JSON list of C-alpha atoms in Angstrom, two decimals:
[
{"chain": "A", "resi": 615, "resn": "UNK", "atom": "CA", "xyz": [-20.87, 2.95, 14.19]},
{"chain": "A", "resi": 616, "resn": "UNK", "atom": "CA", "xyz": [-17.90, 3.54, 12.16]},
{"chain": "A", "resi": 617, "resn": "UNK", "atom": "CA", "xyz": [-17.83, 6.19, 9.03]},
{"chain": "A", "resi": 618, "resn": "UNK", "atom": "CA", "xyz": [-14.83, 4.76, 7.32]},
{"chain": "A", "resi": 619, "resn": "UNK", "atom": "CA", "xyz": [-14.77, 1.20, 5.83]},
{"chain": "A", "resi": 620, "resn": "UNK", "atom": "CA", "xyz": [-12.33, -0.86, 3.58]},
{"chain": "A", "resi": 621, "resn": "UNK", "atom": "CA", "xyz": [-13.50, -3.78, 1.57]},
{"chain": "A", "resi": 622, "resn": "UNK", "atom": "CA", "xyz": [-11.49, -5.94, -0.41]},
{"chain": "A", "resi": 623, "resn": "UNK", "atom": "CA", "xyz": [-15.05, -7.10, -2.31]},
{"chain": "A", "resi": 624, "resn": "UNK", "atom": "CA", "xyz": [-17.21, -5.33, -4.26]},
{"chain": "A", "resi": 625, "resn": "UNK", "atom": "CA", "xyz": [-18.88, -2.30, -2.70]},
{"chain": "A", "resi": 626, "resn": "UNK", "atom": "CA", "xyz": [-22.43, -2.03, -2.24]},
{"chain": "A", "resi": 627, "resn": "UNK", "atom": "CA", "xyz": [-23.60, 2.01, -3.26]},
{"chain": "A", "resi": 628, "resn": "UNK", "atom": "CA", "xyz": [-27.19, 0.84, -2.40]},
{"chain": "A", "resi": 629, "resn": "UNK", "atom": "CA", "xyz": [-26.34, -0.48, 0.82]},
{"chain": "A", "resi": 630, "resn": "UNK", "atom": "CA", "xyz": [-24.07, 2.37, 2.11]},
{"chain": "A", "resi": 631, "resn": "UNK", "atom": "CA", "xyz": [-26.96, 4.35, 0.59]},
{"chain": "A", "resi": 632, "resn": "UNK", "atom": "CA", "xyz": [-29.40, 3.61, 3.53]},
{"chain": "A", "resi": 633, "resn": "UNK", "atom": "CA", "xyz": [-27.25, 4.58, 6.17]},
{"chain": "A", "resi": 634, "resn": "UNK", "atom": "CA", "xyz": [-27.89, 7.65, 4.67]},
{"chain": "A", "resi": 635, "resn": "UNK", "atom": "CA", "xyz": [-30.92, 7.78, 5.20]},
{"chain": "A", "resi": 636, "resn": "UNK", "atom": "CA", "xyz": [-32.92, 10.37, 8.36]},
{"chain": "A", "resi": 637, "resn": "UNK", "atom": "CA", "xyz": [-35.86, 12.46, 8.83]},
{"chain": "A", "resi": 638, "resn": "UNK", "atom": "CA", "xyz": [-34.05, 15.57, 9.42]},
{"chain": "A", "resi": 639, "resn": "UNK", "atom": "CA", "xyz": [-31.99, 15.26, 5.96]},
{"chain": "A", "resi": 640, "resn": "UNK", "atom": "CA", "xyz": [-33.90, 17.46, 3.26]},
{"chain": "A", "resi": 641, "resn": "UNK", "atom": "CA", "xyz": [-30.52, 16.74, 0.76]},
{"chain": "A", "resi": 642, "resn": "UNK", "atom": "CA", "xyz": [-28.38, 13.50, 0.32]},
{"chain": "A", "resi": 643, "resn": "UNK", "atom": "CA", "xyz": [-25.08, 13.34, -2.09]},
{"chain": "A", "resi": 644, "resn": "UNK", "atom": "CA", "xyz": [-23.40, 10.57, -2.84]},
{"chain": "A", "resi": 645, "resn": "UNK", "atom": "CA", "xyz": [-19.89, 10.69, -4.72]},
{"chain": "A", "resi": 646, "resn": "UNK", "atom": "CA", "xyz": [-18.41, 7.50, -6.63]},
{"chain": "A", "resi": 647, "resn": "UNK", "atom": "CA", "xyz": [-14.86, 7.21, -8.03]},
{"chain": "A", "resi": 648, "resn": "UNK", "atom": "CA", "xyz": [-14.30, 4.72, -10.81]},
{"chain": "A", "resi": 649, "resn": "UNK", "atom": "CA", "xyz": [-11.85, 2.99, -12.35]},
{"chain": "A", "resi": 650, "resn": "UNK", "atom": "CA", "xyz": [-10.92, 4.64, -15.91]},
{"chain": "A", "resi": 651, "resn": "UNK", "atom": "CA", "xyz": [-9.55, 3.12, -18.65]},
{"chain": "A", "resi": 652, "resn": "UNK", "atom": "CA", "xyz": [-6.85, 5.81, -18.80]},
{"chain": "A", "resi": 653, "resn": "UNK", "atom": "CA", "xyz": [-3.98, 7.84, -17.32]},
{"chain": "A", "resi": 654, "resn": "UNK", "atom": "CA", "xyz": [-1.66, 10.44, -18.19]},
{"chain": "A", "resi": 655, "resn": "UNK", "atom": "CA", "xyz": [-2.34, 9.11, -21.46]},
{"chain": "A", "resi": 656, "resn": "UNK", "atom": "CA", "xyz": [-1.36, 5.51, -20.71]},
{"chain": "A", "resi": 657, "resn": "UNK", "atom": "CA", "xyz": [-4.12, 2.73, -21.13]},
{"chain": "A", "resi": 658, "resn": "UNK", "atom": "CA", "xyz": [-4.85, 1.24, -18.38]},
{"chain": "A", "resi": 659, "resn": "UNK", "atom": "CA", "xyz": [-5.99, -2.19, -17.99]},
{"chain": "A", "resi": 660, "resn": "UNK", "atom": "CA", "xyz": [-6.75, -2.56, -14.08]},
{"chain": "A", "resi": 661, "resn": "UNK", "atom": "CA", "xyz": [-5.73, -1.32, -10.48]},
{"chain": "A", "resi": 662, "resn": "UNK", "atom": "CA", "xyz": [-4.65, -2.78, -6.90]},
{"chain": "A", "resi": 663, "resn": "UNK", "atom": "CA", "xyz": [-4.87, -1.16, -4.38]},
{"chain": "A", "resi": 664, "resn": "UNK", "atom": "CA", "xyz": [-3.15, -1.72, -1.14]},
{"chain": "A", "resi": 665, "resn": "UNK", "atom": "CA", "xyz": [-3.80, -0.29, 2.16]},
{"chain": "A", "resi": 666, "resn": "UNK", "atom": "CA", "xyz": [-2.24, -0.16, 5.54]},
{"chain": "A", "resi": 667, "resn": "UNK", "atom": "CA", "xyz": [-5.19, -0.94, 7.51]},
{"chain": "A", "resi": 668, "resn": "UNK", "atom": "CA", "xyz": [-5.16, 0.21, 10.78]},
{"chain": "A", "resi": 669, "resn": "UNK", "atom": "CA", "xyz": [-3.86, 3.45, 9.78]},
{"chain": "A", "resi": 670, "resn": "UNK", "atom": "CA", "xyz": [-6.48, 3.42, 7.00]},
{"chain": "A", "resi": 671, "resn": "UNK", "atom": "CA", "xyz": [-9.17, 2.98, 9.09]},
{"chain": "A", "resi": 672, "resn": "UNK", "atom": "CA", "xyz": [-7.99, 5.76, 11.77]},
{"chain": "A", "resi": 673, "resn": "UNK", "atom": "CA", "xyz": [-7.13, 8.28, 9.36]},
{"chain": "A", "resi": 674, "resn": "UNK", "atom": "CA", "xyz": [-10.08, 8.07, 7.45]},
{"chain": "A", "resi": 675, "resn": "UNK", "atom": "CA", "xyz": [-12.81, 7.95, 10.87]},
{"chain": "A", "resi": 676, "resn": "UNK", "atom": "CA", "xyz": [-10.74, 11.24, 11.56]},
{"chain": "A", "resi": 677, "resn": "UNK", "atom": "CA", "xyz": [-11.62, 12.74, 8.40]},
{"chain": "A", "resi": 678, "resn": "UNK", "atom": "CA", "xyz": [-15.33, 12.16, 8.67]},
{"chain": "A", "resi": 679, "resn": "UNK", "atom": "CA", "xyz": [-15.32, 12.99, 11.81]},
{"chain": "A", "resi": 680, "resn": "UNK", "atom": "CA", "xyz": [-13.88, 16.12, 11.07]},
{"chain": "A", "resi": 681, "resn": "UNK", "atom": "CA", "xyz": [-16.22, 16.59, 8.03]},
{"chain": "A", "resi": 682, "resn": "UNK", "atom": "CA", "xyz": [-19.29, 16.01, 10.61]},
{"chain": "A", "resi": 683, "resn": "UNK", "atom": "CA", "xyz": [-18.44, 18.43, 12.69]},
{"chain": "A", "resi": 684, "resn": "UNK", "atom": "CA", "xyz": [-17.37, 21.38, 10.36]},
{"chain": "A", "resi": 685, "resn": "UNK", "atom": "CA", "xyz": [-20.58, 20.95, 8.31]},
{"chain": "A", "resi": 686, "resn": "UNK", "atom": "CA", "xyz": [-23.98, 20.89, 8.84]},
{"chain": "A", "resi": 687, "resn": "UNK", "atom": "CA", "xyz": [-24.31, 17.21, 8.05]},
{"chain": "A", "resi": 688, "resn": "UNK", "atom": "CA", "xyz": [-26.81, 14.29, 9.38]},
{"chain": "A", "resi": 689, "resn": "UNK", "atom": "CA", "xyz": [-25.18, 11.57, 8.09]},
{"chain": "A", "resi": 690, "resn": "UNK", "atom": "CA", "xyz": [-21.77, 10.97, 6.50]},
{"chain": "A", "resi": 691, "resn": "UNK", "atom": "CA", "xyz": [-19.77, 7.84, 5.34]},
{"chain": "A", "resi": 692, "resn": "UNK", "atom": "CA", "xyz": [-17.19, 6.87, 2.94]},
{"chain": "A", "resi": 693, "resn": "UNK", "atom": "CA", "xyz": [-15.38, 3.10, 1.59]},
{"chain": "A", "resi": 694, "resn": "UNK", "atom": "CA", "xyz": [-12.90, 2.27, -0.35]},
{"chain": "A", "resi": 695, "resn": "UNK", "atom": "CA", "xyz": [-11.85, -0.86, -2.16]},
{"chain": "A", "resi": 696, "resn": "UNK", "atom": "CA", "xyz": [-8.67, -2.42, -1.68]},
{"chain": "A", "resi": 697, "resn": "UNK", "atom": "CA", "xyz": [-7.24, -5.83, -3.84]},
{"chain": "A", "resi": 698, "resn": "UNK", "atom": "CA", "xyz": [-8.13, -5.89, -7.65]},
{"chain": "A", "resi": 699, "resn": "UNK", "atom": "CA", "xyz": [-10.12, -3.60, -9.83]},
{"chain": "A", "resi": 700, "resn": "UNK", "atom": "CA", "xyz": [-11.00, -3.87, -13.25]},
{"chain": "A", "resi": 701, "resn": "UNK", "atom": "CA", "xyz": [-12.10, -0.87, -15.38]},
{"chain": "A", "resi": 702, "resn": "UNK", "atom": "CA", "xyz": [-15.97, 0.42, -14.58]},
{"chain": "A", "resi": 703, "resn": "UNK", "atom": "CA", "xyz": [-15.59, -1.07, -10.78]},
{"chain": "A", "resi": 704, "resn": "UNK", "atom": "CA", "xyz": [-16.21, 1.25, -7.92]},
{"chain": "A", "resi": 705, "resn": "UNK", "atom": "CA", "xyz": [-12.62, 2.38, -6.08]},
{"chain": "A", "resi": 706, "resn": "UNK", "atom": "CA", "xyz": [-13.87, 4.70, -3.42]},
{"chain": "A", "resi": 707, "resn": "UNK", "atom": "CA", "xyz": [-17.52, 6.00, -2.63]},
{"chain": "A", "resi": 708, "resn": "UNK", "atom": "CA", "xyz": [-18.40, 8.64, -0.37]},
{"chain": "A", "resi": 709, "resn": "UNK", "atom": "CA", "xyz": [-22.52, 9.84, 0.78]},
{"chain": "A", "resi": 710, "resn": "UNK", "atom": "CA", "xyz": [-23.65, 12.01, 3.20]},
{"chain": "A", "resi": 711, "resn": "UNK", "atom": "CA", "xyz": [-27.20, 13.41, 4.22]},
{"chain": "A", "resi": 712, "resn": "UNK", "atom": "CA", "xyz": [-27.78, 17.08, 5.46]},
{"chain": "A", "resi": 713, "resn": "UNK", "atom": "CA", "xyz": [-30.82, 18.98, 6.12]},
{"chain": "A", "resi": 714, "resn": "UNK", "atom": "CA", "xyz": [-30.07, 21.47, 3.33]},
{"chain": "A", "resi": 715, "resn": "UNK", "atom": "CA", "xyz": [-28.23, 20.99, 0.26]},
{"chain": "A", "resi": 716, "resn": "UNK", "atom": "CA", "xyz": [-25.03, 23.62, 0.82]},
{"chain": "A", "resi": 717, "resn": "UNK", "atom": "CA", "xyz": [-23.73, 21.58, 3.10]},
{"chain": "A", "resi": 718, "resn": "UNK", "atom": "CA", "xyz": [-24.15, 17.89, 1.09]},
{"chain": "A", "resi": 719, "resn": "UNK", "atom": "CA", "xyz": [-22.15, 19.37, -1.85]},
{"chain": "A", "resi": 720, "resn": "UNK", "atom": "CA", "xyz": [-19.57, 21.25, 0.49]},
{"chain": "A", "resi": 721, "resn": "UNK", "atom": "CA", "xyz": [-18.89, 18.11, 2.51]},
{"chain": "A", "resi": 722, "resn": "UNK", "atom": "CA", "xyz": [-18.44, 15.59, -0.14]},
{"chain": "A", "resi": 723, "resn": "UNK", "atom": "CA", "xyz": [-16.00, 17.13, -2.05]},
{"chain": "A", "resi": 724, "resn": "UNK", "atom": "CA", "xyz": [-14.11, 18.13, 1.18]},
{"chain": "A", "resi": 725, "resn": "UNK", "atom": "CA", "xyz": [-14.10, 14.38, 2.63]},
{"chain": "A", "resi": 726, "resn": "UNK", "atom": "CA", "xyz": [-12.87, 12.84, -1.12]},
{"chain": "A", "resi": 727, "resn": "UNK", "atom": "CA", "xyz": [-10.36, 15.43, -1.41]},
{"chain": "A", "resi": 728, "resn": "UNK", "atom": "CA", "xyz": [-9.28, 14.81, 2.47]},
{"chain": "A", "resi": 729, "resn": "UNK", "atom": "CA", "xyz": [-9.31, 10.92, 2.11]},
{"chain": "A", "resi": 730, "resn": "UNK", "atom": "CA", "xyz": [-6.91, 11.20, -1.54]},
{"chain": "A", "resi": 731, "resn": "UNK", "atom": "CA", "xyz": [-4.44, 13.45, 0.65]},
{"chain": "A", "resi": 732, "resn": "UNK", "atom": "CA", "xyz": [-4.62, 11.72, 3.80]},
{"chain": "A", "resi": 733, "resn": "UNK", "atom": "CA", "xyz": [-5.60, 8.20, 3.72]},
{"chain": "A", "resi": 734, "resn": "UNK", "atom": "CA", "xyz": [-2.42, 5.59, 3.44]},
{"chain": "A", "resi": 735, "resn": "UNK", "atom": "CA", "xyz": [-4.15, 3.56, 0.53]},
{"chain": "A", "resi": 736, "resn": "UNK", "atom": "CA", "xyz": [-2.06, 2.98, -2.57]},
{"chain": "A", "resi": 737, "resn": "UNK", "atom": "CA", "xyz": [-3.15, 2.88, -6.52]},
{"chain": "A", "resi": 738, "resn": "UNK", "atom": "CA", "xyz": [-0.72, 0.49, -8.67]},
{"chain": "A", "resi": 739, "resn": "UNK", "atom": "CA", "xyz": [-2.03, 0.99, -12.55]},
{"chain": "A", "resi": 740, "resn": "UNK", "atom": "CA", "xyz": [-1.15, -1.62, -14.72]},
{"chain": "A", "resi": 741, "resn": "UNK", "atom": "CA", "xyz": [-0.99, -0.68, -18.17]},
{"chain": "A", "resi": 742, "resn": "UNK", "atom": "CA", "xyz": [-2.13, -2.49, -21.15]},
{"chain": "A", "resi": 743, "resn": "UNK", "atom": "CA", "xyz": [1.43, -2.87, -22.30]},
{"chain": "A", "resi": 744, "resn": "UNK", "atom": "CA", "xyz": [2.10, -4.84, -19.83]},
{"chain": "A", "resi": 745, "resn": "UNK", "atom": "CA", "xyz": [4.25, -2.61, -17.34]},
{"chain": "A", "resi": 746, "resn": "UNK", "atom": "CA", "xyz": [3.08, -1.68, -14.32]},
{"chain": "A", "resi": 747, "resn": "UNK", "atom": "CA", "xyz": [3.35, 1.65, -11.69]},
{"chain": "A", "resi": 748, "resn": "UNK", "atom": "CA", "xyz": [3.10, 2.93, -8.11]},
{"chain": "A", "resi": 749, "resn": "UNK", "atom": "CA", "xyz": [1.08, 6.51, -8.50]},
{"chain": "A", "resi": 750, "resn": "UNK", "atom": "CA", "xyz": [1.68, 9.88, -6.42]},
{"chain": "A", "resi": 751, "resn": "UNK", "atom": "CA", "xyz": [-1.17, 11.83, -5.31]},
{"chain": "A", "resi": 752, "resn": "UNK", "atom": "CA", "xyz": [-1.17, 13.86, -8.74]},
{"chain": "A", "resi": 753, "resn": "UNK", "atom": "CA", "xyz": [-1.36, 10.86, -10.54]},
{"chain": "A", "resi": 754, "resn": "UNK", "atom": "CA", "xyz": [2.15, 11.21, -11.68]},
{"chain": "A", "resi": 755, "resn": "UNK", "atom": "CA", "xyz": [4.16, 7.84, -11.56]},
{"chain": "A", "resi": 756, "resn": "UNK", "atom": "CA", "xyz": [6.57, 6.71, -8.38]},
{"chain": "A", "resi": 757, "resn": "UNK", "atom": "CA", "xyz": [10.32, 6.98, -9.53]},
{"chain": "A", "resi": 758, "resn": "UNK", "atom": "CA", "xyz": [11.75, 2.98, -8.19]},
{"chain": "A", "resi": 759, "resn": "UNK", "atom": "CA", "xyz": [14.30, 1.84, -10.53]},
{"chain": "B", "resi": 404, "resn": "UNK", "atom": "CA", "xyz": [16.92, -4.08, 19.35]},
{"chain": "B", "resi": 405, "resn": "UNK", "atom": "CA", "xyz": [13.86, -6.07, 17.42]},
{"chain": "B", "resi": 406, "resn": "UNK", "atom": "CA", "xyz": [11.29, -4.17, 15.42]},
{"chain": "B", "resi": 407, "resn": "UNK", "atom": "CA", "xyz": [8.77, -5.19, 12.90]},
{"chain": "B", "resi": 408, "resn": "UNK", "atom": "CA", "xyz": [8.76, -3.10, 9.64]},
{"chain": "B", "resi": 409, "resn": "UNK", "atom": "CA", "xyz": [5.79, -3.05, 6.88]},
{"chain": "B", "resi": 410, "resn": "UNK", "atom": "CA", "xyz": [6.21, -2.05, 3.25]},
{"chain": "B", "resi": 411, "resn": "UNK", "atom": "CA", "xyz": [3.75, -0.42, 0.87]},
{"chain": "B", "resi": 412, "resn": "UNK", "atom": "CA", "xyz": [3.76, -0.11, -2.99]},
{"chain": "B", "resi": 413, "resn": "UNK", "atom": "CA", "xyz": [7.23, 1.26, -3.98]},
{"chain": "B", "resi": 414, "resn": "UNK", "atom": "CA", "xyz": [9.00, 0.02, -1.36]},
{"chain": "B", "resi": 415, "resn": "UNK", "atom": "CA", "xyz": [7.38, -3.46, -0.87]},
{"chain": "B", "resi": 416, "resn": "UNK", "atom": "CA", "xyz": [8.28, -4.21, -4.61]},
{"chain": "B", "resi": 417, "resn": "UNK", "atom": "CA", "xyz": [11.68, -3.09, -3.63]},
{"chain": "B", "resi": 418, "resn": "UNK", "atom": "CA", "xyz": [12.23, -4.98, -0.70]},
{"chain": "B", "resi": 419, "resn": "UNK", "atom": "CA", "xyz": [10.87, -7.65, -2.28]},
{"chain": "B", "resi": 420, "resn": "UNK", "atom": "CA", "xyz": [8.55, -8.64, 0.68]},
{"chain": "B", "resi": 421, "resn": "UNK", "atom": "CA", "xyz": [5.68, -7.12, 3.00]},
{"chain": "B", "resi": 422, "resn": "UNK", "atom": "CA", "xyz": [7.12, -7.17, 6.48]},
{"chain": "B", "resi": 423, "resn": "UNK", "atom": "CA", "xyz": [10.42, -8.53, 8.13]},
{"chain": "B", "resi": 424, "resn": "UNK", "atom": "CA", "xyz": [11.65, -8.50, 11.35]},
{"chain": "B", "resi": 425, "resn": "UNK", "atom": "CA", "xyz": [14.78, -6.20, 11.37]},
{"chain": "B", "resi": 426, "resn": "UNK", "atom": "CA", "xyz": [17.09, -6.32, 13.93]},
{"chain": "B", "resi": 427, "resn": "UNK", "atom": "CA", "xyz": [19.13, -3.08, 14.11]},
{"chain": "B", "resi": 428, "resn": "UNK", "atom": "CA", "xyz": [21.11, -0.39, 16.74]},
{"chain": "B", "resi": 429, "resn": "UNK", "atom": "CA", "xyz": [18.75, 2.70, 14.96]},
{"chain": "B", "resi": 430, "resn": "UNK", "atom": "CA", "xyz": [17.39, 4.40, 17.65]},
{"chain": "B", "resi": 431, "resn": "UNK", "atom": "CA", "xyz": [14.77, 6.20, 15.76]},
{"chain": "B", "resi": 432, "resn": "UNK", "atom": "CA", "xyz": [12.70, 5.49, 12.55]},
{"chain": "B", "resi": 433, "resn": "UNK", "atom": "CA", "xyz": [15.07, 8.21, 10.72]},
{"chain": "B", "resi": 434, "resn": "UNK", "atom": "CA", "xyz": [18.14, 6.22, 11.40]},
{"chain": "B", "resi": 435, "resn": "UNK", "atom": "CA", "xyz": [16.73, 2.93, 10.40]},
{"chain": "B", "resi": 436, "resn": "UNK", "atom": "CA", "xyz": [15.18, 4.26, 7.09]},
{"chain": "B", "resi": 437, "resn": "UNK", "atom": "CA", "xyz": [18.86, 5.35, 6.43]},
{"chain": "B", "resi": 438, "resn": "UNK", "atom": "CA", "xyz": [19.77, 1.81, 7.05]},
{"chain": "B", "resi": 439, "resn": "UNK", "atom": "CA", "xyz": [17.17, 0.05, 5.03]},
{"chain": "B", "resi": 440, "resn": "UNK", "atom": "CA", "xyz": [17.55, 2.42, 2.30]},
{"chain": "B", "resi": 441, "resn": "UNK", "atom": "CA", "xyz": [21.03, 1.41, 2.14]},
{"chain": "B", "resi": 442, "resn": "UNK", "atom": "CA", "xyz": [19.81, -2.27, 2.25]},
{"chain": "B", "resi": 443, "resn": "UNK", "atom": "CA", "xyz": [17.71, -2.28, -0.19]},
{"chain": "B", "resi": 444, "resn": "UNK", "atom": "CA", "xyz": [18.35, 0.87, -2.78]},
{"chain": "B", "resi": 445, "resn": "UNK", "atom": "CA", "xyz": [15.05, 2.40, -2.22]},
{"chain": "B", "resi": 446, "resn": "UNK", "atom": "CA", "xyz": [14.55, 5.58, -4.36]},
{"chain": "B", "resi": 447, "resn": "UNK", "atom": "CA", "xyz": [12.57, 7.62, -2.51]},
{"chain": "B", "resi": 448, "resn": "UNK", "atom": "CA", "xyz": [14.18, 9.79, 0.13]},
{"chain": "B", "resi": 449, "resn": "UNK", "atom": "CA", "xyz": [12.73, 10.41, 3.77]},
{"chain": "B", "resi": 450, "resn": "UNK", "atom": "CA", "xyz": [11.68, 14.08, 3.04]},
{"chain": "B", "resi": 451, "resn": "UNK", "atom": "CA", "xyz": [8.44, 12.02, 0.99]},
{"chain": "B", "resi": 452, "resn": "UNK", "atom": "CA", "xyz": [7.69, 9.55, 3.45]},
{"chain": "B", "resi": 453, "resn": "UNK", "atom": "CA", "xyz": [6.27, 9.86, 6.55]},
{"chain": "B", "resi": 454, "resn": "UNK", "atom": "CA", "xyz": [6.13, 7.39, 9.02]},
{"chain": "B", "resi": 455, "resn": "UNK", "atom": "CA", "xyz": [3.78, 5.28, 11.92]},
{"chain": "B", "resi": 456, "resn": "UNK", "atom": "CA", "xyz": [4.80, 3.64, 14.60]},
{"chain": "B", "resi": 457, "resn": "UNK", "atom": "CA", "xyz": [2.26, 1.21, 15.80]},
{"chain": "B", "resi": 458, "resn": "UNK", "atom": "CA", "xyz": [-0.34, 2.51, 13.86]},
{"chain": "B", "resi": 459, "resn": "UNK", "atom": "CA", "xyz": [-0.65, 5.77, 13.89]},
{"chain": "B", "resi": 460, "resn": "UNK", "atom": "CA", "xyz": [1.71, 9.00, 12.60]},
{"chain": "B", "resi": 461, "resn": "UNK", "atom": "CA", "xyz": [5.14, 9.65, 14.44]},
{"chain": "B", "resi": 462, "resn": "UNK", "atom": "CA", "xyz": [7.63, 11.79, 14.26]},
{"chain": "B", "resi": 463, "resn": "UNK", "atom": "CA", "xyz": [10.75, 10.19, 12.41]},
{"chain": "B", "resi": 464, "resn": "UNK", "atom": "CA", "xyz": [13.15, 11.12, 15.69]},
{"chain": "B", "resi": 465, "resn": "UNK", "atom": "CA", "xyz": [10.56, 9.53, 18.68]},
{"chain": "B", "resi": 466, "resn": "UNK", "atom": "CA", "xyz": [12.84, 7.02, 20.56]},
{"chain": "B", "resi": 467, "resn": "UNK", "atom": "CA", "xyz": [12.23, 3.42, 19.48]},
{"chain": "B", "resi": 468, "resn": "UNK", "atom": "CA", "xyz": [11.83, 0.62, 21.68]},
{"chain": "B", "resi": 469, "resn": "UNK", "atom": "CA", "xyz": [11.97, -3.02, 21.36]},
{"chain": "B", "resi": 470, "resn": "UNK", "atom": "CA", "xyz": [8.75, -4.47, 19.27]},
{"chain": "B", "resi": 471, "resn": "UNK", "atom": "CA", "xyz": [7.77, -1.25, 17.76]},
{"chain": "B", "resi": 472, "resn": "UNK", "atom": "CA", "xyz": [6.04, -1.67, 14.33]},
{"chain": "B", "resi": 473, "resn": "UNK", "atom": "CA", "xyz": [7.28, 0.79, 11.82]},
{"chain": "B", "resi": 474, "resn": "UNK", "atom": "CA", "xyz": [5.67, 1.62, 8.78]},
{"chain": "B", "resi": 475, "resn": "UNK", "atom": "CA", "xyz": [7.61, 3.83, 6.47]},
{"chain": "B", "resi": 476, "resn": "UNK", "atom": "CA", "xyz": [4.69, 6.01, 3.96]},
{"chain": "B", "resi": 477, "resn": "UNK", "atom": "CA", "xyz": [5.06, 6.66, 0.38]},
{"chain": "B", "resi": 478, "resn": "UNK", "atom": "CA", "xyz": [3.20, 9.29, -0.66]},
{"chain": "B", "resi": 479, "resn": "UNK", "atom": "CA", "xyz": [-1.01, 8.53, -0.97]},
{"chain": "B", "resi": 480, "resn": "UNK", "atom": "CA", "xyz": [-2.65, 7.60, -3.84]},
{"chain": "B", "resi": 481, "resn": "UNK", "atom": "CA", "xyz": [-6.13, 6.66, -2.90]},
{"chain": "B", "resi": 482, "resn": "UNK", "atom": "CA", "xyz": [-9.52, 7.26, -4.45]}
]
């Protein structure tokens, strides 16, 4: 089964929340990213997100993968939202079961933080002035005349 | 030689499309970045890109060959 999904509908924390689940796990930790009404101290109205799919997909199997193996984890998944967003929706979620809790919080944080650096998926913020802008991984806007 | 080229974000607004069918004598993704830069004025420069070729990383001087899909990478801003 695969780790990393994309969905272009609505994602379902409850659902992804099972897969979660195992007898050996004595921890689970989910993480959700949401879409804020703000940034850089521009108000934001809502977000697209584009993706380049079959790189997507790859790159971010390889990072849970990776975050499997280098931590003492039962279970670990992640999905992120492509299309549409309006403020309050869920952008990206990430959950993972361990036996012991160390692990849980060390491995989330490493697989969000991997999937933001790594993962060819795009944020466009459209601003409630009406403009509209590309971000960079540090949230500051693309420069395309 | 034939290739297929995608566009993301920045560059897709700038290009005005999502993928095109470029027909060009660049041998490698370097030299045809140069070339649709020039095309179509796009701002960012190669040192922030990376690139795939059909679908997965490359390097930006692997030998293309007819059919190749190239993907040009703005920087990420997922999650």
């Amino acid at each position: 089964m695969s780790h990393f999904f994309l969905s272009e509908t609505a994602i379902d924390s409850g659902a992804l929340a099972r897969l979660l689940a195992d007898d050996t796990a004595g921890a689970s930790l989910t993480f959700e990213g949401w879409v804020r009404d703000h940034n850089a101290g521009r108000a934001v109205q809502q977000l697209d997100y584009q993706a380049y799919a079959p790189l997507a997909l790859a790159e971010g199997e390889r990072v849970l993968v990776e975050a499997l193996e280098r931590f003492a984890l039962t279970k670990a998944h992640c999905m992120h939202r492509t299309g549409s967003l309006a403020i309050g929706d869920l952008a990206v979620w990430v959950g993972v079961s361990a036996a012991h809790r160390g692990a849980a919080f060390d491995a989330c944080r490493y697989i969000i933080d991997e999937v933001k650096r790594r993962v060819p998926i795009w944020k466009n913020e459209h601003y409630v002035e009406g403009e509209s802008g590309w971000l960079h991984p540090d949230n500051t806007p693309v420069t395309e005349p | 030689m034939n290739y297929r080229v995608l566009y993301f974000a920045s560059l897709r607004d700038r290009a005005g499309r999502d993928q095109e069918q470029v027909n060009s004598s660049a041998a490698d993704a370097q030299s045809l970045y140069a070339e649709l830069q020039q095309r179509y004025g796009f701002a960012l420069p190669q040192s922030r890109l990376r690139v795939a070729i059909n679908g997965d990383f490359a390097s930006w001087t692997r030998a293309l060959i007819e059919g190749d899909e190239i993907v040009f990478l703005p920087p990420v801003s997922g999650g």
